mmCIF file of C-alpha atoms in Angstrom:
data_model
loop_
_atom_site.group_PDB
_atom_site.id
_atom_site.type_symbol
_atom_site.label_atom_id
_atom_site.label_comp_id
_atom_site.label_asym_id
_atom_site.label_seq_id
_atom_site.Cartn_x
_atom_site.Cartn_y
_atom_site.Cartn_z
ATOM 1 C CA ALA A 1 26.820 108.226 -6.311
ATOM 2 C CA SER A 2 29.206 111.143 -5.956
ATOM 3 C CA VAL A 3 27.874 114.289 -4.273
ATOM 4 C CA LYS A 4 28.884 117.793 -5.308
ATOM 5 C CA CYS A 5 31.323 119.311 -2.813
ATOM 6 C CA SER A 6 28.984 122.238 -2.163
ATOM 7 C CA ASN A 7 26.244 119.792 -1.057
ATOM 8 C CA CYS A 8 28.461 117.387 0.885
ATOM 9 C CA PRO A 9 27.225 116.618 4.437
ATOM 10 C CA ILE A 10 30.769 116.974 5.837
ATOM 11 C CA ARG A 11 31.615 120.081 3.813
ATOM 12 C CA HIS A 12 32.199 122.341 6.839
ATOM 13 C CA ARG A 13 34.165 119.798 8.918
ATOM 14 C CA ALA A 14 36.336 117.886 6.461
ATOM 15 C CA VAL A 15 39.794 118.573 5.060
ATOM 16 C CA CYS A 16 38.167 120.814 2.438
ATOM 17 C CA SER A 17 36.316 123.009 4.944
ATOM 18 C CA TRP A 18 38.539 126.065 4.397
ATOM 19 C CA CYS A 19 38.595 125.790 0.601
ATOM 20 C CA ASP A 20 37.223 128.530 -1.620
ATOM 21 C CA ALA A 21 35.152 127.925 -4.751
ATOM 22 C CA ASP A 22 38.158 127.494 -7.065
ATOM 23 C CA GLU A 23 39.829 125.034 -4.689
ATOM 24 C CA LEU A 24 36.611 123.047 -4.373
ATOM 25 C CA THR A 25 36.488 122.790 -8.143
ATOM 26 C CA LEU A 26 39.976 121.246 -8.135
ATOM 27 C CA LEU A 27 38.902 118.716 -5.509
ATOM 28 C CA GLU A 28 35.685 118.008 -7.411
ATOM 29 C CA ASN A 29 37.718 116.930 -10.422
ATOM 30 C CA MET A 30 39.989 114.699 -8.337
ATOM 31 C CA LYS A 31 37.626 112.837 -6.054
ATOM 32 C CA SER A 32 35.927 109.464 -6.325
ATOM 33 C CA TYR A 33 33.440 107.783 -4.007
ATOM 34 C CA LYS A 34 33.737 104.229 -2.730
ATOM 35 C CA SER A 35 31.508 102.310 -0.301
ATOM 36 C CA PHE A 36 32.317 99.449 2.060
ATOM 37 C CA GLU A 37 30.069 97.038 3.946
ATOM 38 C CA ALA A 38 30.261 96.644 7.728
ATOM 39 C CA GLY A 39 33.172 94.369 8.595
ATOM 40 C CA GLN A 40 34.970 94.937 5.293
ATOM 41 C CA VAL A 41 38.627 95.960 5.455
ATOM 42 C CA ILE A 42 39.214 99.360 3.867
ATOM 43 C CA LEU A 43 43.013 99.347 4.156
ATOM 44 C CA TRP A 44 45.537 96.785 5.371
ATOM 45 C CA ARG A 45 48.517 97.861 7.443
ATOM 46 C CA GLY A 46 51.735 97.773 5.398
ATOM 47 C CA GLU A 47 50.119 97.946 1.973
ATOM 48 C CA PRO A 48 50.979 100.842 -0.384
ATOM 49 C CA LEU A 49 49.007 104.007 0.380
ATOM 50 C CA GLU A 50 47.492 104.790 -2.994
ATOM 51 C CA TYR A 51 44.573 106.923 -1.811
ATOM 52 C CA VAL A 52 43.755 109.315 1.018
ATOM 53 C CA ALA A 53 40.131 109.879 1.917
ATOM 54 C CA SER A 54 37.524 111.576 4.069
ATOM 55 C CA ILE A 55 34.755 109.525 5.649
ATOM 56 C CA VAL A 56 31.453 110.866 4.339
ATOM 57 C CA GLU A 57 29.165 108.376 6.106
ATOM 58 C CA GLY A 58 29.693 105.600 8.629
ATOM 59 C CA VAL A 59 32.270 104.608 11.230
ATOM 60 C CA ALA A 60 35.586 102.802 10.755
ATOM 61 C CA SER A 61 38.107 101.446 13.251
ATOM 62 C CA LEU A 62 41.894 101.704 13.329
ATOM 63 C CA SER A 63 43.674 98.645 14.695
ATOM 64 C CA LYS A 64 47.077 97.014 14.875
ATOM 65 C CA THR A 65 47.848 93.310 15.199
ATOM 66 C CA LEU A 66 50.571 92.435 17.714
ATOM 67 C CA GLU A 67 53.271 89.825 17.142
ATOM 68 C CA ASP A 68 51.357 87.201 19.133
ATOM 69 C CA GLY A 69 48.261 87.647 16.992
ATOM 70 C CA ARG A 70 46.253 89.830 19.357
ATOM 71 C CA THR A 71 44.542 92.816 17.785
ATOM 72 C CA GLN A 72 44.246 96.168 19.521
ATOM 73 C CA MET A 73 41.810 98.809 18.337
ATOM 74 C CA VAL A 74 43.540 102.175 18.627
ATOM 75 C CA GLY A 75 41.005 104.601 17.206
ATOM 76 C CA LEU A 76 37.657 105.303 15.605
ATOM 77 C CA MET A 77 37.120 107.206 12.381
ATOM 78 C CA LEU A 78 33.848 109.150 12.183
ATOM 79 C CA PRO A 79 32.302 111.284 9.420
ATOM 80 C CA SER A 80 34.706 114.068 8.283
ATOM 81 C CA ASP A 81 37.773 112.216 9.663
ATOM 82 C CA PHE A 82 40.679 111.905 7.244
ATOM 83 C CA ILE A 83 42.300 108.563 6.388
ATOM 84 C CA GLY A 84 45.940 108.510 5.305
ATOM 85 C CA ARG A 85 48.776 110.985 5.534
ATOM 86 C CA PRO A 86 50.294 112.921 2.637
ATOM 87 C CA GLY A 87 53.979 112.071 2.460
ATOM 88 C CA ARG A 88 53.495 108.516 3.721
ATOM 89 C CA THR A 89 53.819 105.674 1.251
ATOM 90 C CA LYS A 90 52.424 102.829 3.371
ATOM 91 C CA VAL A 91 49.315 102.291 5.469
ATOM 92 C CA GLU A 92 50.118 102.516 9.201
ATOM 93 C CA PHE A 93 47.041 100.739 10.633
ATOM 94 C CA ASP A 94 44.361 98.314 9.528
ATOM 95 C CA VAL A 95 41.240 100.337 8.720
ATOM 96 C CA THR A 96 37.974 98.379 8.931
ATOM 97 C CA ALA A 97 34.390 99.483 8.332
ATOM 98 C CA THR A 98 32.486 99.124 11.613
ATOM 99 C CA THR A 99 29.263 100.205 9.914
ATOM 100 C CA PRO A 100 28.601 100.713 6.184
ATOM 101 C CA VAL A 101 31.102 103.387 5.139
ATOM 102 C CA THR A 102 31.281 105.806 2.232
ATOM 103 C CA LEU A 103 34.619 107.438 1.420
ATOM 104 C CA CYS A 104 35.456 110.484 -0.645
ATOM 105 C CA ARG A 105 38.859 109.435 -2.024
ATOM 106 C CA PHE A 106 41.770 111.266 -3.624
ATOM 107 C CA GLU A 107 44.745 109.676 -5.365
ATOM 108 C CA ARG A 108 47.619 110.239 -2.910
ATOM 109 C CA LYS A 109 50.270 111.678 -5.222
ATOM 110 C CA GLN A 110 47.795 114.008 -6.875
ATOM 111 C CA PHE A 111 46.516 115.139 -3.470
ATOM 112 C CA GLU A 112 50.088 115.740 -2.229
ATOM 113 C CA ARG A 113 50.699 118.089 -5.149
ATOM 114 C CA LEU A 114 47.475 119.917 -4.336
ATOM 115 C CA VAL A 115 48.525 120.330 -0.687
ATOM 116 C CA LEU A 116 51.752 122.045 -1.787
ATOM 117 C CA GLU A 117 49.789 124.419 -4.010
ATOM 118 C CA THR A 118 46.777 125.048 -1.747
ATOM 119 C CA PRO A 119 47.489 126.681 1.643
ATOM 120 C CA HIS A 120 43.909 126.197 2.849
ATOM 121 C CA ILE A 121 44.175 122.412 2.602
ATOM 122 C CA ALA A 122 47.625 122.358 4.208
ATOM 123 C CA GLN A 123 46.376 124.509 7.089
ATOM 124 C CA ARG A 124 43.321 122.323 7.617
ATOM 125 C CA LEU A 125 45.472 119.169 7.602
ATOM 126 C CA MET A 126 47.648 120.734 10.315
ATOM 127 C CA GLU A 127 44.553 121.572 12.361
ATOM 128 C CA ILE A 128 43.269 118.004 11.994
ATOM 129 C CA ALA A 129 46.649 116.606 13.089
ATOM 130 C CA LEU A 130 46.706 118.840 16.187
ATOM 131 C CA ASP A 131 43.135 117.860 17.069
ATOM 132 C CA GLU A 132 44.132 114.186 16.822
ATOM 133 C CA LEU A 133 47.104 114.829 19.117
ATOM 134 C CA ASP A 134 44.838 116.450 21.721
ATOM 135 C CA ALA A 135 42.389 113.546 21.441
ATOM 136 C CA ALA A 136 45.209 111.024 21.874
ATOM 137 C CA ARG A 137 46.345 112.760 25.072
ATOM 138 C CA ASP A 138 42.798 112.772 26.421
ATOM 139 C CA TRP A 139 42.534 109.075 25.567
ATOM 140 C CA MET A 140 45.709 108.346 27.544
ATOM 141 C CA VAL A 141 44.035 109.860 30.605
ATOM 142 C CA LEU A 142 40.875 107.852 29.993
ATOM 143 C CA LEU A 143 42.686 104.535 29.656
ATOM 144 C CA GLY A 144 45.099 105.149 32.512
ATOM 145 C CA ARG A 145 43.078 106.916 35.192
ATOM 146 C CA LYS A 146 39.350 106.457 34.725
ATOM 147 C CA THR A 147 37.173 103.697 36.121
ATOM 148 C CA ALA A 148 35.312 101.249 33.853
ATOM 149 C CA ARG A 149 32.080 103.236 34.311
ATOM 150 C CA GLU A 150 33.852 106.502 33.497
ATOM 151 C CA LYS A 151 35.520 104.984 30.415
ATOM 152 C CA ILE A 152 32.197 103.834 28.986
ATOM 153 C CA ALA A 153 30.427 107.100 29.799
ATOM 154 C CA THR A 154 33.228 109.112 28.193
ATOM 155 C CA PHE A 155 33.154 106.865 25.127
ATOM 156 C CA ILE A 156 29.396 107.362 24.683
ATOM 157 C CA GLU A 157 29.735 111.103 25.178
ATOM 158 C CA MET A 158 32.547 111.289 22.603
ATOM 159 C CA LEU A 159 30.396 109.557 19.989
ATOM 160 C CA ALA A 160 27.431 111.736 20.857
ATOM 161 C CA ARG A 161 29.302 115.031 20.656
ATOM 162 C CA ARG A 162 30.666 114.123 17.236
ATOM 163 C CA SER A 163 27.228 112.997 16.029
ATOM 164 C CA LEU A 164 25.496 116.131 17.304
ATOM 165 C CA VAL A 165 27.518 118.669 15.325
ATOM 166 C CA GLY A 166 24.992 121.135 13.940
ATOM 167 C CA ILE A 167 21.997 119.203 15.314
ATOM 168 C CA PRO A 168 19.782 120.196 18.310
ATOM 169 C CA GLU A 169 20.894 117.891 21.114
ATOM 170 C CA ASN A 170 17.474 117.005 22.483
ATOM 171 C CA ASP A 171 16.285 115.761 19.100
ATOM 172 C CA VAL A 172 18.874 113.000 18.626
ATOM 173 C CA ASN A 173 19.138 109.349 19.567
ATOM 174 C CA ILE A 174 22.665 107.952 19.496
ATOM 175 C CA GLU A 175 22.985 104.369 18.264
ATOM 176 C CA LEU A 176 26.323 102.893 19.244
ATOM 177 C CA PRO A 177 28.082 101.679 16.070
ATOM 178 C CA MET A 178 30.074 98.902 17.770
ATOM 179 C CA THR A 179 29.416 95.602 19.473
ATOM 180 C CA ARG A 180 30.174 95.213 23.164
ATOM 181 C CA ASP A 181 33.150 93.055 22.270
ATOM 182 C CA GLN A 182 34.552 95.815 20.051
ATOM 183 C CA ILE A 183 33.956 98.410 22.760
ATOM 184 C CA ALA A 184 35.791 96.202 25.275
ATOM 185 C CA ASN A 185 38.748 95.943 22.900
ATOM 186 C CA TYR A 186 38.793 99.698 22.342
ATOM 187 C CA LEU A 187 38.579 100.616 26.033
ATOM 188 C CA GLY A 188 40.929 97.923 27.330
ATOM 189 C CA LEU A 189 38.156 96.218 29.316
ATOM 190 C CA THR A 190 36.760 92.703 29.387
ATOM 191 C CA LEU A 191 33.502 91.877 27.628
ATOM 192 C CA GLU A 192 31.980 90.955 30.982
ATOM 193 C CA THR A 193 32.877 94.354 32.461
ATOM 194 C CA VAL A 194 31.390 96.220 29.499
ATOM 195 C CA SER A 195 28.148 94.210 29.688
ATOM 196 C CA ARG A 196 27.908 94.728 33.436
ATOM 197 C CA GLN A 197 28.445 98.489 33.164
ATOM 198 C CA PHE A 198 25.955 98.871 30.306
ATOM 199 C CA ASN A 199 23.341 96.980 32.314
ATOM 200 C CA ALA A 200 23.974 99.307 35.235
ATOM 201 C CA LEU A 201 23.683 102.373 33.003
ATOM 202 C CA LYS A 202 20.382 101.116 31.568
ATOM 203 C CA LYS A 203 18.965 100.783 35.074
ATOM 204 C CA GLY A 204 20.138 104.210 36.182
ATOM 205 C CA ARG A 205 19.359 107.709 35.018
ATOM 206 C CA CYS A 206 21.174 109.330 32.123
ATOM 207 C CA TYR A 207 22.207 112.931 32.773
ATOM 208 C CA TYR A 208 23.448 113.643 29.256
ATOM 209 C CA PRO A 209 21.382 115.948 26.993
ATOM 210 C CA PHE A 210 21.015 113.086 24.492
ATOM 211 C CA ARG A 211 19.693 109.544 24.483
ATOM 212 C CA ALA A 212 22.045 106.663 23.737
ATOM 213 C CA GLN A 213 20.511 103.432 22.488
ATOM 214 C CA ILE A 214 22.188 100.628 24.512
ATOM 215 C CA TYR A 215 21.664 97.019 23.397
#
């Protein structure tokens, strides 16, 4: 069921976070909710981009299939992340629900008109784009320079920091939303390496101010 914008759990982090009451009313009249089961494809690369959306609940992956059939995961979408780009007419990556996902969707053309008329949304979209650029640069360092142990630790910390927004750190358990095979794909490691490093982490002490549930 749709949730009023004022009561939305991602209200202060999503693309609408800078909107005033009148702007929220416009979005309220435009939005629709849609849910996806874990493993279900949300968008296929190359198909027409009819909707843009914010993730309200759940985790989704971005991936691209290479010419030889191999698939590379290139990103994770967490609650408040924005799917799609105004001005683009086609989907750039496959978007797949890693866990059950709920989207708050907006028809693309209608949303594009709103962006032109609403500076707060345009400014927030720019901020989101710059944050993604910074994250991509950090990820280049992780993939190119860090050891397998450091890659996995950084990955867990990234998920934890995003999950802990507005929540006391010591009160939260982090459940990883991906299988070890998916994590290996995302980090450019083998499944055996990921399993070996997780086993080592389970035997050692965790110095983070949160607890990650490792299976």
